[in-house]
mmCIF file of C-alpha atoms in Angstrom:
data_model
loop_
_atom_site.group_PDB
_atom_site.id
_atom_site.type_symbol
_atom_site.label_atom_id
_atom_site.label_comp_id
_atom_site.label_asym_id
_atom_site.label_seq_id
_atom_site.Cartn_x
_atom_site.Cartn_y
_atom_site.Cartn_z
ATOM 1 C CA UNK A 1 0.000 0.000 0.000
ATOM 2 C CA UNK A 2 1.509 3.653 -1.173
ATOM 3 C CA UNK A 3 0.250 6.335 0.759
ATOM 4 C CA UNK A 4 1.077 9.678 -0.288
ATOM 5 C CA UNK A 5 0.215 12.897 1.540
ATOM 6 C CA UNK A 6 -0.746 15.431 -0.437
ATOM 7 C CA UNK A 7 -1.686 18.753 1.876
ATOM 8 C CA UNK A 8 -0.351 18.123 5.526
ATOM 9 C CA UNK A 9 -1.738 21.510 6.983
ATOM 10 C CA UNK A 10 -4.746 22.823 9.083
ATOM 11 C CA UNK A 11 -7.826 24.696 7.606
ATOM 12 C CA UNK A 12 -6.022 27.975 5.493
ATOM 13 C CA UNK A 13 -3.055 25.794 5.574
ATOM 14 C CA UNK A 14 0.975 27.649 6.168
ATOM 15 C CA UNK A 15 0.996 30.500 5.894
ATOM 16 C CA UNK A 16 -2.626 31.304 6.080
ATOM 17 C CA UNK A 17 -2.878 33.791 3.570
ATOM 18 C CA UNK A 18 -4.649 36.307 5.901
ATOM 19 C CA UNK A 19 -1.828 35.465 8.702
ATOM 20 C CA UNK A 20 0.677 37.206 10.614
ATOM 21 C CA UNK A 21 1.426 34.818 13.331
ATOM 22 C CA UNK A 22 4.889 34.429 15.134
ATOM 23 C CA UNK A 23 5.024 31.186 12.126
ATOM 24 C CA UNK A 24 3.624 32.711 9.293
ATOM 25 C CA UNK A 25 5.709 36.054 9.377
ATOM 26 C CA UNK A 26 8.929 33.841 9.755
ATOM 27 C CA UNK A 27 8.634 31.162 7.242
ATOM 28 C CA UNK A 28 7.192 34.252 4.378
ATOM 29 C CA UNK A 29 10.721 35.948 5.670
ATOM 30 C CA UNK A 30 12.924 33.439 5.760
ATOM 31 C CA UNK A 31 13.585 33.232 9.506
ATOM 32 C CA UNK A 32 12.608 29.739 10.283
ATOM 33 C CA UNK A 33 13.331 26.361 9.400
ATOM 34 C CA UNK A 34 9.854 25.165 8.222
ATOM 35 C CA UNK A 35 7.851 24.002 5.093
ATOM 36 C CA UNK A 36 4.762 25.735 3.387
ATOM 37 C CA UNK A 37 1.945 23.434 3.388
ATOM 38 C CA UNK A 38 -1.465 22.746 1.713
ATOM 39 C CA UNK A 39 -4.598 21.621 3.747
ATOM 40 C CA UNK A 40 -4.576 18.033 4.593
ATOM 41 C CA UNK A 41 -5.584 15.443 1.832
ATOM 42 C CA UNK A 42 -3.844 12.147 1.399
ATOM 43 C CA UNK A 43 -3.971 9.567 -1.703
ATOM 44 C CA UNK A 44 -3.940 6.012 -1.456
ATOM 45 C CA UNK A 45 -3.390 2.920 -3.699
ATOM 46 C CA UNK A 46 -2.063 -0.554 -4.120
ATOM 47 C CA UNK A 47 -1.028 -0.467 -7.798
ATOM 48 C CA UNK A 48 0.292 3.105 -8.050
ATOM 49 C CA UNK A 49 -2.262 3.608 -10.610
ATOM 50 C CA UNK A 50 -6.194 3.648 -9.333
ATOM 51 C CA UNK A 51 -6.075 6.155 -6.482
ATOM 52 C CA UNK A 52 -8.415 7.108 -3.714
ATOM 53 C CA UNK A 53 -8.738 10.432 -2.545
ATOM 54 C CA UNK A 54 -9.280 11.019 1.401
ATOM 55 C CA UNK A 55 -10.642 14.296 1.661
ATOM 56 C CA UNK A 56 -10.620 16.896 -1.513
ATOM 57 C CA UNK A 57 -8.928 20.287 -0.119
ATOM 58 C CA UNK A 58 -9.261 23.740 -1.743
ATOM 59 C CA UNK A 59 -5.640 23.154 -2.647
ATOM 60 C CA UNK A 60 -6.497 19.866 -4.607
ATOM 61 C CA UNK A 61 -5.302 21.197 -8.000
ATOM 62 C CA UNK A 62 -1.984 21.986 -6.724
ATOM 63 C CA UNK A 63 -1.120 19.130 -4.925
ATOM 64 C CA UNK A 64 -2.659 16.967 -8.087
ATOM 65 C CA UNK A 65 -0.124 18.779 -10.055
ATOM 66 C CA UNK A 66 3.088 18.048 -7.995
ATOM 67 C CA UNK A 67 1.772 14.783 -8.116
ATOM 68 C CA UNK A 68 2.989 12.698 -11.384
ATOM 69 C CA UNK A 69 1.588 9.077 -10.236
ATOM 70 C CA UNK A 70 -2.193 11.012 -10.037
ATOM 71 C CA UNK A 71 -1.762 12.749 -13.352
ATOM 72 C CA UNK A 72 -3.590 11.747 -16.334
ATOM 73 C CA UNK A 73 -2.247 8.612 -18.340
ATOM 74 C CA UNK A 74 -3.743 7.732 -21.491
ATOM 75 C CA UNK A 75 -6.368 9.926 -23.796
ATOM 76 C CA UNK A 76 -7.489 13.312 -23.979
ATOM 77 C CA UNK A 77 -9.773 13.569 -20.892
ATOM 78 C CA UNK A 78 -8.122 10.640 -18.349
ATOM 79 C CA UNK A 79 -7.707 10.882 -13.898
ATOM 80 C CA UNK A 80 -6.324 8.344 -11.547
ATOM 81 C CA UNK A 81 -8.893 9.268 -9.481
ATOM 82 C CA UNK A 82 -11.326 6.741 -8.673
ATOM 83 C CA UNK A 83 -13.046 7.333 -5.684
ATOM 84 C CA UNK A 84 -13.506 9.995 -2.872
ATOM 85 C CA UNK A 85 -13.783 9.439 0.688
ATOM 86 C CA UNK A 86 -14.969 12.177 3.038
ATOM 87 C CA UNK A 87 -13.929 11.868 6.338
ATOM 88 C CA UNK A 88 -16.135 14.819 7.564
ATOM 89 C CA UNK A 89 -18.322 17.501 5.413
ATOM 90 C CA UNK A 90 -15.733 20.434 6.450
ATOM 91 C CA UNK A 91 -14.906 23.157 4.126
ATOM 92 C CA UNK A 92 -11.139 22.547 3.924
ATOM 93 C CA UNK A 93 -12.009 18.926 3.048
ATOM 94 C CA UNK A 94 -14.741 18.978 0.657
ATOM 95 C CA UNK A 95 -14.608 22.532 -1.844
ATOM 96 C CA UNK A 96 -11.742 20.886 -3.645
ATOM 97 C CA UNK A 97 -14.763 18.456 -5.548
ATOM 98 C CA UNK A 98 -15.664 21.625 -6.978
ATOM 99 C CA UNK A 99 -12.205 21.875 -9.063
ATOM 100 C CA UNK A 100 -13.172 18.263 -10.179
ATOM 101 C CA UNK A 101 -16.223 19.146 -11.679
ATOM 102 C CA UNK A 102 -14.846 19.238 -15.453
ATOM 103 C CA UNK A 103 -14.588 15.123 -15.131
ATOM 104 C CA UNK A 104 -16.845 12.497 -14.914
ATOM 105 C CA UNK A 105 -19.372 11.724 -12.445
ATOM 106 C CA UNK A 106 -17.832 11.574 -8.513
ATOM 107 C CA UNK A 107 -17.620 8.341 -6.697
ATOM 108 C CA UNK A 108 -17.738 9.835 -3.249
ATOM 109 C CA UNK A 109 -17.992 7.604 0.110
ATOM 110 C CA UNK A 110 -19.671 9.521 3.301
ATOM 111 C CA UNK A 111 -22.089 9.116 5.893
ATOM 112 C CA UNK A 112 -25.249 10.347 5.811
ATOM 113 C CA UNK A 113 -24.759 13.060 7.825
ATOM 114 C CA UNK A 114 -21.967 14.311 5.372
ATOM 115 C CA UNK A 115 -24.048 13.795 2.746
ATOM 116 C CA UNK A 116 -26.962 15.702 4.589
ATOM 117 C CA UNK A 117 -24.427 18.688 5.099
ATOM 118 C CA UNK A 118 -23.180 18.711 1.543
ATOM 119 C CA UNK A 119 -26.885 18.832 0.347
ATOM 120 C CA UNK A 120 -28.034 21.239 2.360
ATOM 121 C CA UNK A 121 -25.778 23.792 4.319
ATOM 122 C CA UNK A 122 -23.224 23.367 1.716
ATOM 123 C CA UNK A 123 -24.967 22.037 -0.686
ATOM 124 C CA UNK A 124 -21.768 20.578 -3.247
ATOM 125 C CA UNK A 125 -23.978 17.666 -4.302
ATOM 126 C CA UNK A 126 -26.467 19.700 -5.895
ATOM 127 C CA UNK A 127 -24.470 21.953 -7.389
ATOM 128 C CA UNK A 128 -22.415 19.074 -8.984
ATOM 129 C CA UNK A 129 -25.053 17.560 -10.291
ATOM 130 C CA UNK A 130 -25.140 20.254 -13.232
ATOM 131 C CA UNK A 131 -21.554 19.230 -14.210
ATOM 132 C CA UNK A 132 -20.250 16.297 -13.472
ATOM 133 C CA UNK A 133 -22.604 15.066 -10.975
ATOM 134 C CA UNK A 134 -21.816 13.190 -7.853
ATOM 135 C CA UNK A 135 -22.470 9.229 -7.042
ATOM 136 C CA UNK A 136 -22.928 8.952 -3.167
ATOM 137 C CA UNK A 137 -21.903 5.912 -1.534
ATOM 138 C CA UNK A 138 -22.997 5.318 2.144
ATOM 139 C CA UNK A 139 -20.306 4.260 4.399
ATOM 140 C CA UNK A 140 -20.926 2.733 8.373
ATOM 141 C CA UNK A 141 -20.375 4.348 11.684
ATOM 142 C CA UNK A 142 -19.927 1.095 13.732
ATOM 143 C CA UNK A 143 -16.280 0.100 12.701
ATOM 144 C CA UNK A 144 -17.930 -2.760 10.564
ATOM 145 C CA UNK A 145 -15.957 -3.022 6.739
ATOM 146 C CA UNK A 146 -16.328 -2.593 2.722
ATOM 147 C CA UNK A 147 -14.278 -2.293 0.091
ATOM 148 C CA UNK A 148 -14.521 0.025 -3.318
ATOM 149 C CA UNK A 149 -14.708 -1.706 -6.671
ATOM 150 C CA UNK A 150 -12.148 0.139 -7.998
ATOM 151 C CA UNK A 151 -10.007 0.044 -5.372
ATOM 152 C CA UNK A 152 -8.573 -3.308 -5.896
ATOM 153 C CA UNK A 153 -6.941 -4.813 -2.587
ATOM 154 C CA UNK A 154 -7.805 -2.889 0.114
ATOM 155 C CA UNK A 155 -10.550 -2.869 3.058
ATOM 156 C CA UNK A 156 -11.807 0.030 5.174
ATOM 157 C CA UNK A 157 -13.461 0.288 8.547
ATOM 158 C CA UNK A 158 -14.825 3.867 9.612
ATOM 159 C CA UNK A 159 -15.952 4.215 13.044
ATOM 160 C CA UNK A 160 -17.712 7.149 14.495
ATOM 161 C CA UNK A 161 -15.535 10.400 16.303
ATOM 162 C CA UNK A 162 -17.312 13.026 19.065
ATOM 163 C CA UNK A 163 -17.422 16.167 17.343
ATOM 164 C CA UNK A 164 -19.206 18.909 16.007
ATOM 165 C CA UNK A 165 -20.697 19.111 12.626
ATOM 166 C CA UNK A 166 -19.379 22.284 10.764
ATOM 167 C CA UNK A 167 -20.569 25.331 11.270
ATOM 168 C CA UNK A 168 -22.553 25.977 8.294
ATOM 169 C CA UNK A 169 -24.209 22.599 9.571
ATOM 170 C CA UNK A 170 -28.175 22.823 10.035
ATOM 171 C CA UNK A 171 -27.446 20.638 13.233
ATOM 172 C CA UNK A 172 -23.850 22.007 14.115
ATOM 173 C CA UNK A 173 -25.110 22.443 17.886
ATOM 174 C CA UNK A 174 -26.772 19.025 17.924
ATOM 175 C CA UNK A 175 -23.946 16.348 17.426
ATOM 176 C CA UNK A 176 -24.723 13.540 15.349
ATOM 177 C CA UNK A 177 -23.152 10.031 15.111
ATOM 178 C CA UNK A 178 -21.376 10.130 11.183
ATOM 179 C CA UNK A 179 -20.209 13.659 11.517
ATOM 180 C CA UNK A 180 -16.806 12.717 11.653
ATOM 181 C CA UNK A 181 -15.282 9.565 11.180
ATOM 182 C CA UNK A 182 -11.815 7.531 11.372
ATOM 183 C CA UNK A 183 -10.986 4.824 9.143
ATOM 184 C CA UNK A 184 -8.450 2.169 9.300
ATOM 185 C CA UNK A 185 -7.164 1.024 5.862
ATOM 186 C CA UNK A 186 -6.536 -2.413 5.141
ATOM 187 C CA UNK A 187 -4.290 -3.802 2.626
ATOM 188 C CA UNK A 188 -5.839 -7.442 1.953
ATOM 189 C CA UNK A 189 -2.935 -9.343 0.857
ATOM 190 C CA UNK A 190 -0.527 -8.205 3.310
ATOM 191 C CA UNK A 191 -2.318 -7.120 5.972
ATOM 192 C CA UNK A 192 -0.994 -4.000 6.342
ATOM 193 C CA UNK A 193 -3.328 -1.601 8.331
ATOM 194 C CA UNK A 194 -3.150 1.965 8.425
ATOM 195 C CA UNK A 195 -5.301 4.542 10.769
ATOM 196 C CA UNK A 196 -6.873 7.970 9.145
ATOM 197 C CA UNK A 197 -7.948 10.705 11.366
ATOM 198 C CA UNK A 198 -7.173 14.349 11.581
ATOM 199 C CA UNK A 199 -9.771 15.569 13.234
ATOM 200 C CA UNK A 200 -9.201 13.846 16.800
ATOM 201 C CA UNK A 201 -11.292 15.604 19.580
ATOM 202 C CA UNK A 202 -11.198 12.908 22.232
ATOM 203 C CA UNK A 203 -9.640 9.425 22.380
ATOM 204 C CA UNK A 204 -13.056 6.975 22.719
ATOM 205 C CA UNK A 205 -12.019 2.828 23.294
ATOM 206 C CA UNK A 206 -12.512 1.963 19.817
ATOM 207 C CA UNK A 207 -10.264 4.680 18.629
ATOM 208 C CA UNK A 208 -7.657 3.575 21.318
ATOM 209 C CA UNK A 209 -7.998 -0.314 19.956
ATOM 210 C CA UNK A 210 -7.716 1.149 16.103
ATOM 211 C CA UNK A 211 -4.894 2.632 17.021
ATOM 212 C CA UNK A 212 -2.958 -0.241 19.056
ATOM 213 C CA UNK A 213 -3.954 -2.896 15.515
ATOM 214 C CA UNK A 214 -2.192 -0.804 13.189
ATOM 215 C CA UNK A 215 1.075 -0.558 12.096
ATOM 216 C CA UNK A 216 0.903 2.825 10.556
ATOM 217 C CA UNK A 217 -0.718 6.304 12.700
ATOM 218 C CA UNK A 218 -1.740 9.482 10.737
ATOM 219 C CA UNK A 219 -3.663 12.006 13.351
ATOM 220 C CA UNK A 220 -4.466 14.899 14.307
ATOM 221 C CA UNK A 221 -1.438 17.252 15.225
ATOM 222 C CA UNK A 222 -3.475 20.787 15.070
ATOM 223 C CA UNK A 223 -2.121 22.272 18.169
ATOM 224 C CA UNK A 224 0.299 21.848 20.778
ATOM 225 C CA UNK A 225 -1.588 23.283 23.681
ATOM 226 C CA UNK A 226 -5.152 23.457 24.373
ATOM 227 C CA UNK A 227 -5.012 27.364 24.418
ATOM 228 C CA UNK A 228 -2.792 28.076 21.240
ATOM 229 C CA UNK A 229 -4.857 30.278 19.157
ATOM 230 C CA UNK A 230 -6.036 31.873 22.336
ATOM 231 C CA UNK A 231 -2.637 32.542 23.333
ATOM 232 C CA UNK A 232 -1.720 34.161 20.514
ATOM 233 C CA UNK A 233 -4.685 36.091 20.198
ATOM 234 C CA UNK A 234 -6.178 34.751 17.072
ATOM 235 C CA UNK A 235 -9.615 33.423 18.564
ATOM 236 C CA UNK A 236 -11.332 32.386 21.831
ATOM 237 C CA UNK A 237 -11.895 28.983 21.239
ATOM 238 C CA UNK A 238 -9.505 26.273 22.623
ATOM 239 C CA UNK A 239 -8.279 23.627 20.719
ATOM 240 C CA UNK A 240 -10.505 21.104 22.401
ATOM 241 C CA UNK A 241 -13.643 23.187 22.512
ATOM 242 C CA UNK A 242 -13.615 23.139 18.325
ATOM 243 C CA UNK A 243 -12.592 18.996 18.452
ATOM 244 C CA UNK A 244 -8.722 18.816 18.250
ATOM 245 C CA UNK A 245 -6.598 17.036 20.907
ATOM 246 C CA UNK A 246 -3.761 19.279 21.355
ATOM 247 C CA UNK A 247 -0.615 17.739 21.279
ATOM 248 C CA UNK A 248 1.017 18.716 24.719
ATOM 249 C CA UNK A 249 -0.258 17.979 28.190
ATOM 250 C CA UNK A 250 -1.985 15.873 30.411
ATOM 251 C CA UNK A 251 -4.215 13.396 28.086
ATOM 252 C CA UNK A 252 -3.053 15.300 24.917
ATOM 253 C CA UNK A 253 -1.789 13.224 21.951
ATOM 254 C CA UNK A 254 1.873 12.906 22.596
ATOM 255 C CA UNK A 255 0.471 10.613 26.219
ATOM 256 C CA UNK A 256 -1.770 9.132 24.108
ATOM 257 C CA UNK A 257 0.663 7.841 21.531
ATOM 258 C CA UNK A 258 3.346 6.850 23.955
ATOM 259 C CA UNK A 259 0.838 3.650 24.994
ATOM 260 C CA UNK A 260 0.662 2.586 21.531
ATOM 261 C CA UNK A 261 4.195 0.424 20.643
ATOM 262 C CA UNK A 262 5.557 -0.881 17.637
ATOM 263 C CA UNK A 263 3.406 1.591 15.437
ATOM 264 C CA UNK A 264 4.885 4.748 12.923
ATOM 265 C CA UNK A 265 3.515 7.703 14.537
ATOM 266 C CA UNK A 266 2.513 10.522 12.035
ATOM 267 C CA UNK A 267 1.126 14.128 13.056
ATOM 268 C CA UNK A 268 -0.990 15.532 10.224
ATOM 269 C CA UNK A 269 -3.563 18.491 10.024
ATOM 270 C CA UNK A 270 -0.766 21.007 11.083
ATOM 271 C CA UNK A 271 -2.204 24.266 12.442
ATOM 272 C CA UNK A 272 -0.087 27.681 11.279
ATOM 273 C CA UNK A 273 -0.303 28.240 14.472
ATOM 274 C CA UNK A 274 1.421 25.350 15.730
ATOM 275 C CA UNK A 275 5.362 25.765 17.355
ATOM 276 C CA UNK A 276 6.460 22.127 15.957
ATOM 277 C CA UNK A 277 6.236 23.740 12.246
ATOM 278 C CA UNK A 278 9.511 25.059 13.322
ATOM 279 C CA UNK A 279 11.535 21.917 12.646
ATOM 280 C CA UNK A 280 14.579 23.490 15.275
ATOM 281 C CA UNK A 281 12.134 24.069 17.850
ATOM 282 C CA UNK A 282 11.963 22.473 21.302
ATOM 283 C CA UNK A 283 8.377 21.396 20.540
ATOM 284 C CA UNK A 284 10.164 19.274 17.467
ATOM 285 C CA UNK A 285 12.761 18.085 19.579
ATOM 286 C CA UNK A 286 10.089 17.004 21.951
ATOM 287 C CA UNK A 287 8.514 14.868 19.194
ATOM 288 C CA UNK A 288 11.184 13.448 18.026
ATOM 289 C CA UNK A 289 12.622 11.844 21.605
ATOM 290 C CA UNK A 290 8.272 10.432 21.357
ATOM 291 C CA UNK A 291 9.358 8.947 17.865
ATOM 292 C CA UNK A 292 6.406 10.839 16.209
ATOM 293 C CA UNK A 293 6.890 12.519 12.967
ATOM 294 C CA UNK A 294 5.291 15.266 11.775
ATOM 295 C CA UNK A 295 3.686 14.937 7.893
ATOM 296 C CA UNK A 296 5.113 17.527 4.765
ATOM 297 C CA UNK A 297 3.543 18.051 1.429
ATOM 298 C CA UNK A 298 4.419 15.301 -0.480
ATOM 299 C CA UNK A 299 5.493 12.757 1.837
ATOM 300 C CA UNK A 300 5.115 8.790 0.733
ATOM 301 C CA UNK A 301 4.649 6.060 3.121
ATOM 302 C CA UNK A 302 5.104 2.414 1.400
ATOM 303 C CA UNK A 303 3.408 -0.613 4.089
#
């Protein structure tokens, strides 16, 4: 199984274009040791050919265009792209269907709340269906699997997260199971496993036992501390309160991930925000005495 990661970063990704954080001023003048990243979307495949999207960014044309394995192949109208998963019905992880509306119809794979969300509040579906038009698949909450026909060789399991619906929801104040999910990937004929989720507001027993089957971790690494943006004076909200474990402190991710063993430990869904962009930082250094890496534009994990 190939994995590649194709936007590592937070909602607005780094630098946020509106931004003038402590990170973002450095890395647009030079003064840190950091990479620029696109918000978080990942790629997956068994044959290096038929690829499924996880998530579809704002930034999906760029990161389709640094990507040579996705490219078209063969005739004048061709994509790699076979199917779409959605994860959640977020903005940074669903507008990016929009810049794939110029190719044929959308195999996209959601709950039914995502696919209430994108029909209503936001509605993508509908608009879609005047250009390319989208195929909805239903996915499960309860951890139970499926595959994708043209996905050859691999096996998914989503389970449902705690957390909030987006804010252009109808129900954003009223929490419902399917809003978010996590998904562990299964290669069939290896048996190779690896677990999805950026979006990581609380650490639930099934999530804990996905995590510990694994042999591959790619999660939420928003913020350090629960207060960040707070800190810094960008909102009120803490990092918890919008349904992101922050890395740093008592049951934040970096305890979490110390109780899983024999498992590569990958941060992704970087806030701009966040001190461990600074690869020379003590936040890094931190990290890398856990053994947890943080994700980059363009990085490719082989299982």
């Amino acid at each position: 199984m190939k994995i590649r990661v194709l936007g590592s970063g937070a909602g607005g990704g780094f630098p946020q274009w509106n931004c003038n954080c402590h990170n973002c001023h450095r890395l647009r003048h030079n003064e840190m040791n950091g990479k620029a990243r696109t918000q978080s979307s990942i790629a997956v495949s068994t044959d290096n050919r038929n690829w499924l999207l996880f998530n579809t960014s704002p930034d999906i044309r760029a990161q389709l265009e640094a990507f040579p394995a996705i490219q078209p192949q063969e005739g004048v109208r061709d994509t790699c792209i076979k199917a779409i998963m959605l994860i959640d019905s977020q903005i940074d992880h669903t507008t990016g269907m929009l810049m794939l509306r110029e190719g044929k119809p959308l195999d996209v794979y959601c709950t039914e709340m995502v696919k209430q969300d994108l029909t209503t509040g936001f509605p993508l579906f509908t608009m879609l269906k005047d250009y390319c038009t989208v195929n909805h698949h239903p996915i499960p909450c309860d951890g139970s699997s499926f595959t994708i026909p043209a996905i050859d060789d691999l096996r998914f399991y989503t389970h449902a997260l705690k957390s909030k619906a987006p804010p252009y929801s109808p129900h954003r104040h009223d929490p419902h199971e399917g809003d978010n999910v996590g998904v562990i990937i299964e290669q069939i004929s290896t048996g190779k496993k690896l677990y999805y989720s950026p979006g990581l507001g609380e650490i639930e027993p099934h999530v804990m036992a996905a995590m510990q089957e694994v042999d591959c971790l790619m999660v939420d690494g928003t913020f350090w501390t629960d207060d960040e943006m707070v800190t810094q004076h960008i909102s009120h909200k803490r990092a918890r309160e919008i349904g992101h474990l922050p890395q740093s402190g008592p049951g934040g991710m970096i305890e979490v991930l110390n109780q899983v063993e024999n498992t590569r430990k990958i941060l992704i869904h970087i806030n701009n925000t966040n001190p461990i962009l600074d690869e020379d930082s003590a936040e890094r250094k931190i990290l890398d005495a856990a053994g947890i890496e943080v994700s980059y534009d363009g990085l490719e994990i082989d299982l």
